[in-house]
Amino acid sequence: MMTLGQITSFLIYLGYLIWPMIAFGWIVNLTQRASASMDRLLEVFKVEPEIKDTEETDFSIKEIKGEI
């Protein structure tokens, strides 16, 4: 049979073990989310734009007047 002090000590040590496990799970979750986000970003970066500068591009235009 365990004494009250032993039970209290056991629960305190259990609490010391629980937090690192929760923190480890949190870090793994963040890493997985970051990996998925990076995959989505790389897909966007791979897309070639339809409108590009060519040798006919007029770079002398500095200002456009009007509204969209």
PDB file of C-alpha atoms in Angstrom:
ATOM      1  CA  MET A   1       0.000   0.000   0.000  1.00  0.00           C
ATOM      2  CA  MET A   2       1.227   3.486  -0.873  1.00  0.00           C
ATOM      3  CA  THR A   3       1.294   6.365   1.557  1.00  0.00           C
ATOM      4  CA  LEU A   4      -0.161   9.762   0.793  1.00  0.00           C
ATOM      5  CA  GLY A   5       3.338  11.174   0.309  1.00  0.00           C
ATOM      6  CA  GLN A   6       4.230   8.457  -2.201  1.00  0.00           C
ATOM      7  CA  ILE A   7       1.038   9.058  -4.175  1.00  0.00           C
ATOM      8  CA  THR A   8       1.702  12.804  -4.175  1.00  0.00           C
ATOM      9  CA  SER A   9       5.288  12.264  -5.318  1.00  0.00           C
ATOM     10  CA  PHE A  10       4.116   9.909  -8.058  1.00  0.00           C
ATOM     11  CA  LEU A  11       1.587  12.441  -9.336  1.00  0.00           C
ATOM     12  CA  ILE A  12       4.169  15.242  -9.310  1.00  0.00           C
ATOM     13  CA  TYR A  13       6.678  13.101 -11.256  1.00  0.00           C
ATOM     14  CA  LEU A  14       3.906  12.144 -13.662  1.00  0.00           C
ATOM     15  CA  GLY A  15       3.244  15.850 -14.205  1.00  0.00           C
ATOM     16  CA  TYR A  16       6.946  16.376 -14.951  1.00  0.00           C
ATOM     17  CA  LEU A  17       6.725  13.692 -17.635  1.00  0.00           C
ATOM     18  CA  ILE A  18       3.462  14.855 -19.202  1.00  0.00           C
ATOM     19  CA  TRP A  19       4.587  18.364 -20.207  1.00  0.00           C
ATOM     20  CA  PRO A  20       7.604  17.245 -22.300  1.00  0.00           C
ATOM     21  CA  MET A  21       5.404  14.746 -24.137  1.00  0.00           C
ATOM     22  CA  ILE A  22       2.806  17.432 -24.867  1.00  0.00           C
ATOM     23  CA  ALA A  23       5.548  19.820 -26.030  1.00  0.00           C
ATOM     24  CA  PHE A  24       7.077  17.135 -28.261  1.00  0.00           C
ATOM     25  CA  GLY A  25       3.687  16.458 -29.862  1.00  0.00           C
ATOM     26  CA  TRP A  26       3.212  20.187 -30.394  1.00  0.00           C
ATOM     27  CA  ILE A  27       6.603  20.486 -32.129  1.00  0.00           C
ATOM     28  CA  VAL A  28       5.842  17.501 -34.375  1.00  0.00           C
ATOM     29  CA  ASN A  29       2.500  19.103 -35.279  1.00  0.00           C
ATOM     30  CA  LEU A  30       4.176  22.418 -36.146  1.00  0.00           C
ATOM     31  CA  THR A  31       6.766  20.632 -38.275  1.00  0.00           C
ATOM     32  CA  GLN A  32       4.102  18.744 -40.221  1.00  0.00           C
ATOM     33  CA  ARG A  33       2.099  21.923 -40.818  1.00  0.00           C
ATOM     34  CA  ALA A  34       5.219  23.754 -41.976  1.00  0.00           C
ATOM     35  CA  SER A  35       6.069  20.932 -44.376  1.00  0.00           C
ATOM     36  CA  ALA A  36       2.579  21.002 -45.898  1.00  0.00           C
ATOM     37  CA  SER A  37       2.731  24.794 -46.216  1.00  0.00           C
ATOM     38  CA  MET A  38       6.129  24.616 -47.913  1.00  0.00           C
ATOM     39  CA  ASP A  39       4.793  22.082 -50.417  1.00  0.00           C
ATOM     40  CA  ARG A  40       1.948  24.451 -51.301  1.00  0.00           C
ATOM     41  CA  LEU A  41       4.351  27.392 -51.635  1.00  0.00           C
ATOM     42  CA  LEU A  42       6.670  25.434 -53.923  1.00  0.00           C
ATOM     43  CA  GLU A  43       3.719  24.599 -56.186  1.00  0.00           C
ATOM     44  CA  VAL A  44       2.921  28.314 -56.482  1.00  0.00           C
ATOM     45  CA  PHE A  45       6.572  29.200 -57.157  1.00  0.00           C
ATOM     46  CA  LYS A  46       6.756  26.629 -59.989  1.00  0.00           C
ATOM     47  CA  VAL A  47       4.005  28.323 -62.004  1.00  0.00           C
ATOM     48  CA  GLU A  48       5.305  30.227 -65.021  1.00  0.00           C
ATOM     49  CA  PRO A  49       3.605  33.615 -65.427  1.00  0.00           C
ATOM     50  CA  GLU A  50       1.578  34.072 -68.601  1.00  0.00           C
ATOM     51  CA  ILE A  51       2.645  37.707 -68.945  1.00  0.00           C
ATOM     52  CA  LYS A  52       6.411  38.256 -69.092  1.00  0.00           C
ATOM     53  CA  ASP A  53       8.868  40.929 -70.125  1.00  0.00           C
ATOM     54  CA  THR A  54      10.218  40.434 -73.643  1.00  0.00           C
ATOM     55  CA  GLU A  55      12.616  42.315 -75.874  1.00  0.00           C
ATOM     56  CA  GLU A  56       9.633  44.458 -76.944  1.00  0.00           C
ATOM     57  CA  THR A  57       8.933  45.622 -73.364  1.00  0.00           C
ATOM     58  CA  ASP A  58       9.016  49.428 -72.992  1.00  0.00           C
ATOM     59  CA  PHE A  59      10.777  50.145 -69.682  1.00  0.00           C
ATOM     60  CA  SER A  60      10.518  53.916 -70.177  1.00  0.00           C
ATOM     61  CA  ILE A  61       6.958  53.912 -68.798  1.00  0.00           C
ATOM     62  CA  LYS A  62       7.260  55.088 -65.185  1.00  0.00           C
ATOM     63  CA  GLU A  63       3.676  56.064 -64.369  1.00  0.00           C
ATOM     64  CA  ILE A  64       0.224  54.930 -65.390  1.00  0.00           C
ATOM     65  CA  LYS A  65      -2.699  57.312 -65.129  1.00  0.00           C
ATOM     66  CA  GLY A  66      -6.227  56.073 -64.619  1.00  0.00           C
ATOM     67  CA  GLU A  67      -8.216  53.852 -62.346  1.00  0.00           C
ATOM     68  CA  ILE A  68      -8.985  50.190 -62.208  1.00  0.00           C
TER      69      ILE A  68
END
